[in-house]
XYZ file of C-alpha atoms in Angstrom:
339
model
C 40.611 -52.183 28.393
C 38.915 -51.271 31.744
C 35.660 -49.740 31.423
C 36.708 -47.138 33.567
C 39.036 -45.428 31.322
C 37.282 -46.335 28.093
C 36.162 -43.179 26.055
C 34.865 -44.126 23.276
C 30.805 -43.947 22.960
C 29.034 -47.747 22.112
C 28.170 -47.439 18.348
C 24.538 -47.700 19.020
C 24.544 -44.709 20.943
C 22.174 -41.764 19.854
C 23.804 -38.627 19.787
C 22.058 -36.037 21.676
C 21.799 -32.634 20.560
C 20.215 -29.551 21.612
C 17.715 -29.763 18.440
C 16.844 -33.374 19.855
C 13.892 -33.779 21.278
C 14.805 -35.034 24.849
C 13.994 -38.855 25.213
C 11.750 -40.682 27.741
C 13.835 -41.211 31.073
C 14.062 -44.994 31.392
C 16.806 -45.834 34.247
C 19.126 -43.830 36.447
C 22.646 -44.651 37.814
C 22.908 -44.200 41.628
C 24.518 -45.364 44.771
C 21.973 -46.956 47.393
C 21.820 -45.985 50.759
C 20.026 -49.007 52.320
C 22.157 -51.482 53.884
C 22.039 -53.941 56.484
C 23.613 -50.950 59.117
C 22.019 -48.046 57.683
C 18.241 -49.554 57.151
C 17.513 -49.308 61.255
C 19.384 -46.048 61.146
C 17.454 -44.301 58.587
C 13.906 -45.966 59.692
C 14.225 -44.546 63.264
C 15.493 -41.223 61.603
C 12.678 -41.026 59.436
C 9.963 -42.004 62.313
C 11.395 -39.278 64.236
C 10.958 -36.888 61.562
C 7.617 -38.103 60.788
C 6.530 -37.642 64.255
C 7.526 -34.234 64.610
C 6.114 -33.143 61.242
C 2.938 -34.368 62.115
C 2.696 -33.712 65.833
C 4.082 -30.235 65.400
C 1.652 -28.065 63.773
C 3.804 -25.041 64.023
C 7.016 -23.811 62.573
C 9.322 -24.471 65.726
C 11.257 -20.891 64.773
C 8.761 -18.905 63.943
C 5.589 -20.607 65.531
C 3.556 -20.229 62.406
C 1.701 -23.255 60.995
C 4.389 -25.100 58.301
C 3.508 -28.329 58.408
C 5.095 -30.658 55.937
C 2.250 -32.928 54.069
C 3.099 -36.697 55.183
C 2.722 -38.032 51.996
C 5.612 -36.164 50.528
C 7.669 -37.920 52.938
C 9.936 -40.711 50.964
C 9.757 -44.207 51.953
C 12.917 -45.731 53.599
C 13.637 -48.086 50.717
C 13.517 -45.299 47.976
C 17.102 -43.370 49.922
C 19.647 -43.214 47.107
C 22.205 -40.823 45.907
C 21.486 -40.022 41.986
C 24.465 -39.895 39.762
C 22.409 -39.348 36.353
C 19.649 -40.300 34.247
C 19.069 -42.673 31.451
C 17.148 -43.566 28.393
C 17.382 -47.273 27.695
C 14.150 -47.899 25.465
C 15.301 -51.241 24.291
C 16.520 -54.771 25.777
C 19.753 -54.544 23.797
C 20.611 -50.988 25.514
C 19.407 -52.727 28.626
C 22.035 -56.079 28.009
C 24.702 -53.348 27.040
C 24.331 -51.547 30.443
C 24.465 -54.797 31.905
C 27.718 -55.711 30.298
C 29.402 -52.214 31.241
C 28.836 -52.653 34.660
C 30.108 -56.204 34.920
C 32.842 -54.885 33.320
C 33.139 -51.779 35.864
C 36.808 -51.478 37.575
C 35.312 -49.436 40.554
C 38.425 -50.165 42.833
C 40.147 -48.385 40.245
C 37.954 -45.411 40.249
C 37.676 -45.767 44.009
C 41.563 -45.153 43.940
C 41.808 -42.007 41.166
C 38.948 -40.417 43.435
C 41.597 -40.686 46.311
C 44.357 -39.059 44.507
C 43.111 -37.148 41.596
C 41.538 -33.876 43.923
C 45.405 -33.499 45.379
C 46.882 -34.295 41.612
C 44.801 -31.607 40.072
C 46.537 -28.632 42.647
C 48.842 -27.048 40.418
C 51.671 -26.174 42.997
C 54.780 -25.160 40.764
C 57.669 -22.768 41.453
C 57.918 -20.383 38.298
C 61.746 -19.363 37.835
C 62.489 -15.810 36.228
C 64.348 -17.139 33.345
C 63.395 -20.614 33.099
C 60.549 -23.430 32.590
C 58.098 -23.720 35.067
C 58.930 -26.571 37.655
C 56.947 -28.690 40.175
C 57.584 -27.731 43.953
C 59.626 -30.480 45.514
C 57.202 -30.911 48.049
C 54.682 -31.872 45.516
C 56.707 -34.038 43.434
C 57.358 -36.249 46.781
C 53.465 -36.298 46.998
C 52.894 -37.471 44.121
C 55.269 -40.029 43.967
C 53.811 -41.299 47.134
C 50.201 -41.248 45.435
C 51.658 -43.050 42.412
C 53.140 -45.294 44.715
C 49.899 -46.301 46.342
C 47.975 -46.615 43.525
C 49.873 -48.866 42.187
C 49.980 -51.281 44.657
C 47.768 -54.821 44.368
C 46.102 -53.624 48.184
C 42.560 -52.882 47.594
C 41.409 -49.032 47.905
C 39.811 -48.598 51.657
C 35.904 -48.822 51.755
C 33.385 -45.624 51.417
C 32.152 -44.808 54.855
C 29.873 -42.072 54.900
C 27.614 -39.952 57.411
C 24.049 -38.577 56.264
C 23.031 -35.725 57.834
C 21.341 -32.181 58.102
C 18.317 -31.377 56.048
C 18.735 -28.848 53.093
C 16.335 -27.174 50.393
C 16.905 -27.861 46.811
C 15.581 -24.172 46.138
C 14.706 -21.528 48.908
C 14.352 -22.359 52.032
C 10.777 -20.439 52.335
C 9.562 -22.203 49.451
C 11.062 -25.281 48.483
C 9.244 -28.308 46.740
C 12.118 -31.062 47.973
C 14.306 -31.471 51.383
C 17.643 -33.474 51.035
C 20.118 -34.766 53.376
C 23.702 -34.573 52.801
C 26.063 -37.325 52.439
C 29.392 -36.671 54.291
C 32.424 -38.772 54.493
C 36.088 -38.012 56.204
C 37.845 -39.165 53.497
C 36.647 -36.725 50.747
C 36.163 -39.350 48.126
C 32.941 -39.539 47.857
C 32.020 -36.655 45.769
C 35.314 -37.220 43.606
C 34.082 -41.095 43.004
C 30.509 -39.938 42.040
C 31.914 -37.480 39.548
C 33.926 -40.249 37.958
C 31.108 -42.625 37.386
C 28.978 -40.028 36.286
C 31.916 -39.585 33.489
C 32.221 -42.827 32.649
C 28.776 -44.031 32.306
C 28.302 -40.466 30.048
C 31.561 -41.560 28.112
C 30.130 -44.778 27.206
C 26.881 -43.250 25.892
C 24.692 -44.529 28.920
C 24.013 -41.346 30.921
C 21.854 -37.971 29.302
C 24.361 -34.778 29.149
C 24.319 -32.762 31.987
C 26.676 -29.967 32.454
C 26.203 -28.985 35.836
C 28.449 -30.319 38.632
C 27.360 -33.318 40.722
C 25.225 -32.573 43.695
C 24.947 -35.507 45.894
C 21.928 -35.513 47.782
C 19.516 -38.146 49.438
C 15.594 -36.847 48.884
C 13.734 -36.964 52.235
C 11.083 -34.730 51.266
C 9.570 -34.454 47.758
C 6.138 -32.868 47.457
C 5.355 -33.762 44.214
C 4.443 -37.158 45.565
C 1.455 -35.373 47.440
C -1.450 -36.336 46.332
C -3.903 -33.741 44.689
C -0.646 -31.423 44.598
C -2.004 -29.644 41.535
C -4.422 -27.760 44.385
C -3.182 -25.066 46.046
C -3.634 -25.211 49.986
C -4.517 -22.199 52.146
C -2.849 -22.162 55.855
C -4.878 -23.340 58.928
C -5.210 -27.094 60.736
C -4.815 -30.010 58.992
C -1.356 -29.830 58.394
C -2.158 -27.105 55.197
C -0.301 -24.059 56.212
C 2.406 -22.203 53.976
C 2.202 -24.685 51.381
C 2.971 -22.695 48.140
C 1.929 -23.381 44.560
C 5.577 -24.264 42.354
C 5.589 -24.728 38.771
C 4.785 -28.179 37.413
C 2.444 -29.503 39.863
C 4.836 -29.161 42.636
C 4.264 -27.643 45.700
C 6.372 -25.276 47.699
C 6.629 -25.299 51.212
C 7.831 -22.981 53.937
C 10.229 -25.681 55.373
C 12.780 -22.850 57.291
C 12.251 -23.966 60.289
C 12.741 -27.630 59.576
C 15.991 -26.809 58.064
C 17.795 -25.175 61.496
C 15.835 -27.773 63.693
C 17.812 -30.612 61.653
C 21.085 -29.037 61.113
C 24.015 -31.132 61.833
C 21.473 -33.764 63.131
C 22.389 -37.491 61.560
C 20.152 -39.645 60.197
C 22.385 -42.434 59.825
C 26.434 -42.627 60.940
C 29.283 -45.109 59.743
C 27.294 -46.401 56.602
C 29.578 -48.382 54.541
C 29.014 -47.966 50.549
C 27.953 -51.271 49.330
C 27.670 -50.965 45.571
C 26.760 -48.917 42.547
C 23.514 -49.366 40.763
C 21.389 -48.997 37.736
C 17.772 -48.873 38.606
C 14.536 -48.327 36.697
C 12.788 -45.256 37.015
C 9.134 -45.171 39.241
C 9.133 -46.486 42.930
C 7.624 -49.861 43.795
C 5.848 -50.985 46.464
C 6.862 -53.551 48.598
C 4.815 -56.165 50.409
C 5.900 -58.637 52.827
C 9.275 -57.027 53.384
C 11.015 -58.828 56.556
C 12.787 -56.295 58.645
C 16.590 -56.338 58.811
C 16.844 -57.191 55.390
C 19.643 -55.251 53.865
C 19.816 -53.900 50.119
C 17.237 -52.051 48.011
C 16.990 -53.743 44.739
C 15.132 -57.004 43.455
C 16.930 -57.370 40.247
C 20.536 -58.659 38.774
C 23.046 -58.032 41.583
C 20.898 -56.326 44.559
C 21.985 -56.260 47.916
C 19.420 -59.328 48.915
C 18.792 -60.404 52.418
C 15.478 -60.136 52.831
C 12.057 -61.555 51.463
C 9.664 -59.452 49.476
C 7.063 -59.194 47.032
C 7.129 -56.387 44.571
C 3.779 -54.905 43.350
C 4.654 -53.862 39.724
C 3.454 -50.390 39.934
C 4.380 -47.042 41.120
C 2.956 -45.824 44.244
C 3.075 -42.283 45.113
C 3.212 -40.853 48.630
C 3.255 -44.593 50.413
C 5.386 -44.143 53.399
C 6.629 -46.498 55.938
C 4.468 -49.053 58.321
C 4.682 -49.414 61.723
C 4.001 -53.193 61.638
C 6.421 -55.551 63.408
C 6.966 -58.359 60.710
C 5.749 -56.611 57.580
C 5.984 -53.306 56.833
C 4.270 -51.167 53.416
C 7.637 -49.820 51.986
C 9.079 -48.760 48.102
C 11.970 -48.918 45.883
C 13.314 -48.593 43.272
C 13.699 -52.229 40.686
C 17.816 -52.660 40.437
C 18.407 -54.017 36.880
C 21.993 -54.502 37.807
C 24.637 -53.503 40.356
C 28.484 -53.481 40.910
C 30.067 -54.169 44.701
C 32.582 -52.088 46.224
C 35.454 -53.309 48.517
């Protein structure tokens, strides 16, 4: 049976209840966003964003001091869409998830993502004295979708644009700003939700009752050094940085959100794979530009020579050297390619 339709959990899966202490997070399921096509686009967009943030000490709308700390801007290699988090605290569990990914039928999931949102719409005609019957137009549509999904031809590639800048909290006091993935086929969110469901049913993802919110984090103030200290307004980029709980700092980003509304970070990016990554971004030394992929583990995108320093590197930005850059990435332990 395909992993994409499996419903039983692994016998070694720990049952997590409300009374159980939340386990330590070790890995996460994601859609990496760095590809040979997206890397130069995202590099240029991030550089433009960093230049605007560093050079403009004033909010572009209110003209008040509202600089985003440079250390909060995430390095290019870390950009991804998170689908869920994991607690894989043994070598056996890591091998289990690797085997699961190897057997994952992503083509089936992509085809389901294209058809199921339409099939979930209940378009019915209710007769006064008779049973509920489906509308003829809906029946014809279902027949067409069923025929197309059962054909041997693979699903079309998933191509997305990455656009705008949105706050995770209030625009005037947020610790996270993210870009939004858009796809004209309307499959991305459903595909991500199906992936999350499949991995959760297999016992690999921690439960999350909230709807999936796909986002590519651009700014996160938790990575700013000295983030536990409240900063006051004034020169040097400090203004309108407010304290938030758990050590992160809120920033007034309303002007930047408006300024980047509708602007593209990258266009025409083909989603190449789904990956399981280790928590904690690592520094990369000696990466040659133009390489595709962000992973260093099994099944990674490859395409570049790199040395990974095995330590988490908070707040390190993207360098501008022609041959070598300092970047970060999350190490992929396994991945599966998409058509």
